[in-house]
Amino acid sequence: MVEYLSPAIRHPLVIAVDQSVADAAALMEQARSMGTGVFPAGDGAMEPLPLLQRGRAGCVVVMDADQVVGLLTAADVVRYGAGPRPLAQVGVAEATVRPQRFVHVAELVAAEAVLQIGEQTGYAPLPVLNDRGQLIGLYTVESWFWLAQQHKSR
């Protein structure tokens, strides 16, 4: 199970539901400017590859207290940036895409099962929740790619 959690970004970018899209954009830009180094995953493990860290800057998880509300991607920021209002006047709550699905850690039992979830969701970013419904990671396009490559090489 832990093996299939490893491609998830263990410290995804998180923003409160009451902040603005400009705040989210600044958070993503700050993460991009930090580079793609390997970061501790919080449990002593290291993020598997710098590739996975690139995905960290492309999406923020929107939270209301300790509950995942949805996701805001860099593409969403661009879409709202092309709109009539300044990003500072667009609330994250308004722009948030509610995920159709979450990945629960109990589902991470085999590569095939995890990749099937990816296929069903179009390999979209998906929050990973523990058994108490708390955010413990984020699968990104880079996560799906890394897992597929690892599975293929076995």
mmCIF file of C-alpha atoms in Angstrom:
data_model
loop_
_atom_site.group_PDB
_atom_site.id
_atom_site.type_symbol
_atom_site.label_atom_id
_atom_site.label_comp_id
_atom_site.label_asym_id
_atom_site.label_seq_id
_atom_site.Cartn_x
_atom_site.Cartn_y
_atom_site.Cartn_z
ATOM 1 C CA MET A 1 0.000 0.000 0.000
ATOM 2 C CA VAL A 2 2.741 2.478 0.931
ATOM 3 C CA GLU A 3 4.451 1.683 -2.390
ATOM 4 C CA TYR A 4 1.433 3.025 -4.272
ATOM 5 C CA LEU A 5 1.268 6.122 -2.095
ATOM 6 C CA SER A 6 4.875 6.996 -2.928
ATOM 7 C CA PRO A 7 4.101 8.611 -6.316
ATOM 8 C CA ALA A 8 1.587 10.914 -4.643
ATOM 9 C CA ILE A 9 2.804 14.368 -3.678
ATOM 10 C CA ARG A 10 2.934 13.998 0.098
ATOM 11 C CA HIS A 11 2.918 17.736 0.785
ATOM 12 C CA PRO A 12 0.604 19.217 -1.843
ATOM 13 C CA LEU A 13 0.000 22.926 -2.003
ATOM 14 C CA VAL A 14 -3.007 23.796 0.136
ATOM 15 C CA ILE A 15 -5.108 26.942 0.219
ATOM 16 C CA ALA A 16 -8.093 27.965 2.320
ATOM 17 C CA VAL A 17 -11.455 28.212 0.613
ATOM 18 C CA ASP A 18 -11.809 31.897 1.566
ATOM 19 C CA GLN A 19 -8.669 33.090 -0.266
ATOM 20 C CA SER A 20 -8.458 34.518 -3.782
ATOM 21 C CA VAL A 21 -7.338 32.964 -7.051
ATOM 22 C CA ALA A 22 -4.490 35.510 -7.001
ATOM 23 C CA ASP A 23 -3.344 33.953 -3.705
ATOM 24 C CA ALA A 24 -3.473 30.496 -5.305
ATOM 25 C CA ALA A 25 -1.504 31.708 -8.332
ATOM 26 C CA ALA A 26 1.146 33.216 -6.045
ATOM 27 C CA LEU A 27 1.404 29.942 -4.117
ATOM 28 C CA MET A 28 1.889 27.963 -7.351
ATOM 29 C CA GLU A 29 4.487 30.452 -8.594
ATOM 30 C CA GLN A 30 6.358 30.261 -5.292
ATOM 31 C CA ALA A 31 6.441 26.458 -5.541
ATOM 32 C CA ARG A 32 7.696 26.656 -9.140
ATOM 33 C CA SER A 33 10.449 29.074 -8.152
ATOM 34 C CA MET A 34 11.613 26.715 -5.395
ATOM 35 C CA GLY A 35 12.693 24.249 -8.072
ATOM 36 C CA THR A 36 12.121 20.548 -8.357
ATOM 37 C CA GLY A 37 14.329 19.223 -5.583
ATOM 38 C CA VAL A 38 13.475 16.119 -3.605
ATOM 39 C CA PHE A 39 11.639 16.933 -0.387
ATOM 40 C CA PRO A 40 11.028 14.868 2.750
ATOM 41 C CA ALA A 41 7.594 13.252 2.712
ATOM 42 C CA GLY A 42 7.031 13.836 6.436
ATOM 43 C CA ASP A 43 7.347 10.196 7.431
ATOM 44 C CA GLY A 44 11.086 9.975 6.849
ATOM 45 C CA ALA A 45 10.648 8.906 3.228
ATOM 46 C CA MET A 46 11.632 11.096 0.311
ATOM 47 C CA GLU A 47 9.472 12.054 -2.648
ATOM 48 C CA PRO A 48 10.420 9.516 -5.331
ATOM 49 C CA LEU A 49 11.558 11.779 -8.160
ATOM 50 C CA PRO A 50 11.999 15.449 -8.965
ATOM 51 C CA LEU A 51 9.494 14.817 -11.791
ATOM 52 C CA LEU A 52 6.765 14.384 -9.190
ATOM 53 C CA GLN A 53 7.609 17.681 -7.543
ATOM 54 C CA ARG A 54 6.974 19.518 -10.818
ATOM 55 C CA GLY A 55 3.345 18.415 -10.499
ATOM 56 C CA ARG A 56 3.184 19.969 -7.043
ATOM 57 C CA ALA A 57 3.245 23.489 -8.525
ATOM 58 C CA GLY A 58 0.427 22.878 -11.009
ATOM 59 C CA CYS A 59 -2.437 22.404 -8.589
ATOM 60 C CA VAL A 60 -3.596 23.484 -5.139
ATOM 61 C CA VAL A 61 -5.899 21.542 -2.868
ATOM 62 C CA VAL A 62 -8.679 23.768 -1.560
ATOM 63 C CA MET A 63 -9.500 23.163 2.088
ATOM 64 C CA ASP A 64 -12.257 24.246 4.434
ATOM 65 C CA ALA A 65 -10.700 23.630 7.844
ATOM 66 C CA ASP A 66 -9.518 20.009 7.553
ATOM 67 C CA GLN A 67 -11.921 18.984 4.779
ATOM 68 C CA VAL A 68 -10.919 18.832 1.113
ATOM 69 C CA VAL A 69 -13.312 21.030 -0.862
ATOM 70 C CA GLY A 70 -11.760 20.665 -4.291
ATOM 71 C CA LEU A 71 -8.868 21.501 -6.559
ATOM 72 C CA LEU A 72 -7.670 24.558 -8.395
ATOM 73 C CA THR A 73 -5.245 23.914 -11.248
ATOM 74 C CA ALA A 74 -2.905 26.224 -13.125
ATOM 75 C CA ALA A 75 -5.280 25.872 -16.096
ATOM 76 C CA ASP A 76 -8.141 27.167 -13.908
ATOM 77 C CA VAL A 77 -6.006 30.168 -12.942
ATOM 78 C CA VAL A 78 -5.340 30.912 -16.620
ATOM 79 C CA ARG A 79 -9.047 30.569 -17.448
ATOM 80 C CA TYR A 80 -10.035 33.046 -14.731
ATOM 81 C CA GLY A 81 -7.095 35.290 -15.619
ATOM 82 C CA ALA A 82 -8.569 35.668 -19.098
ATOM 83 C CA GLY A 83 -11.870 36.744 -17.578
ATOM 84 C CA PRO A 84 -13.101 40.260 -16.901
ATOM 85 C CA ARG A 85 -12.258 40.418 -13.172
ATOM 86 C CA PRO A 86 -8.797 40.669 -11.604
ATOM 87 C CA LEU A 87 -7.704 37.391 -9.965
ATOM 88 C CA ALA A 88 -7.660 39.118 -6.576
ATOM 89 C CA GLN A 89 -11.436 39.598 -6.933
ATOM 90 C CA VAL A 90 -12.174 35.957 -7.766
ATOM 91 C CA GLY A 91 -12.584 33.750 -4.735
ATOM 92 C CA VAL A 92 -11.052 30.290 -4.602
ATOM 93 C CA ALA A 93 -14.499 28.945 -3.630
ATOM 94 C CA GLU A 94 -15.927 30.224 -6.919
ATOM 95 C CA ALA A 95 -13.112 28.837 -9.064
ATOM 96 C CA THR A 96 -12.680 25.486 -7.348
ATOM 97 C CA VAL A 97 -13.335 22.323 -9.288
ATOM 98 C CA ARG A 98 -14.992 19.754 -7.058
ATOM 99 C CA PRO A 99 -13.303 16.403 -7.605
ATOM 100 C CA GLN A 100 -15.677 13.699 -8.741
ATOM 101 C CA ARG A 101 -13.620 11.226 -6.782
ATOM 102 C CA PHE A 102 -10.947 10.954 -4.131
ATOM 103 C CA VAL A 103 -8.400 8.192 -3.728
ATOM 104 C CA HIS A 104 -8.605 6.554 -0.330
ATOM 105 C CA VAL A 105 -5.412 5.001 0.986
ATOM 106 C CA ALA A 106 -7.245 1.664 1.377
ATOM 107 C CA GLU A 107 -7.657 1.581 -2.433
ATOM 108 C CA LEU A 108 -3.897 1.642 -2.986
ATOM 109 C CA VAL A 109 -3.496 -2.147 -2.911
ATOM 110 C CA ALA A 110 -2.034 -2.883 -6.352
ATOM 111 C CA ALA A 111 -0.615 -0.906 -9.251
ATOM 112 C CA GLU A 112 -3.364 -2.163 -11.551
ATOM 113 C CA ALA A 113 -6.072 -0.920 -9.189
ATOM 114 C CA VAL A 114 -4.462 2.480 -8.815
ATOM 115 C CA LEU A 115 -3.904 2.847 -12.562
ATOM 116 C CA GLN A 116 -7.534 1.860 -13.170
ATOM 117 C CA ILE A 117 -8.609 4.745 -10.911
ATOM 118 C CA GLY A 118 -6.384 7.022 -12.998
ATOM 119 C CA GLU A 119 -7.934 5.776 -16.216
ATOM 120 C CA GLN A 120 -11.474 6.236 -14.863
ATOM 121 C CA THR A 121 -10.714 9.828 -13.928
ATOM 122 C CA GLY A 122 -8.785 10.793 -17.051
ATOM 123 C CA TYR A 123 -5.550 10.886 -15.020
ATOM 124 C CA ALA A 124 -6.723 14.112 -13.405
ATOM 125 C CA PRO A 125 -5.219 15.334 -10.140
ATOM 126 C CA LEU A 126 -6.826 13.450 -7.248
ATOM 127 C CA PRO A 127 -6.514 14.038 -3.517
ATOM 128 C CA VAL A 128 -5.444 11.003 -1.469
ATOM 129 C CA LEU A 129 -7.270 10.665 1.849
ATOM 130 C CA ASN A 130 -6.521 8.498 4.865
ATOM 131 C CA ASP A 131 -9.134 6.364 6.616
ATOM 132 C CA ARG A 132 -10.292 9.440 8.592
ATOM 133 C CA GLY A 133 -10.882 11.450 5.403
ATOM 134 C CA GLN A 134 -7.833 13.663 5.934
ATOM 135 C CA LEU A 135 -5.589 14.782 3.080
ATOM 136 C CA ILE A 136 -2.340 12.804 2.960
ATOM 137 C CA GLY A 137 -1.287 13.357 -0.639
ATOM 138 C CA LEU A 138 -2.169 14.272 -4.179
ATOM 139 C CA TYR A 139 -1.899 12.214 -7.331
ATOM 140 C CA THR A 140 -0.940 14.427 -10.282
ATOM 141 C CA VAL A 141 -0.372 13.729 -13.974
ATOM 142 C CA GLU A 142 3.280 13.190 -13.063
ATOM 143 C CA SER A 143 2.267 10.692 -10.354
ATOM 144 C CA TRP A 144 0.164 8.683 -12.785
ATOM 145 C CA PHE A 145 2.989 8.714 -15.340
ATOM 146 C CA TRP A 146 5.607 7.643 -12.787
ATOM 147 C CA LEU A 147 3.427 4.797 -11.517
ATOM 148 C CA ALA A 148 2.643 3.591 -15.052
ATOM 149 C CA GLN A 149 6.354 3.602 -15.939
ATOM 150 C CA GLN A 150 7.272 1.710 -12.755
ATOM 151 C CA HIS A 151 4.515 -0.840 -13.368
ATOM 152 C CA LYS A 152 5.545 -1.316 -17.007
ATOM 153 C CA SER A 153 9.165 -1.991 -16.074
ATOM 154 C CA ARG A 154 8.245 -4.896 -13.777
#
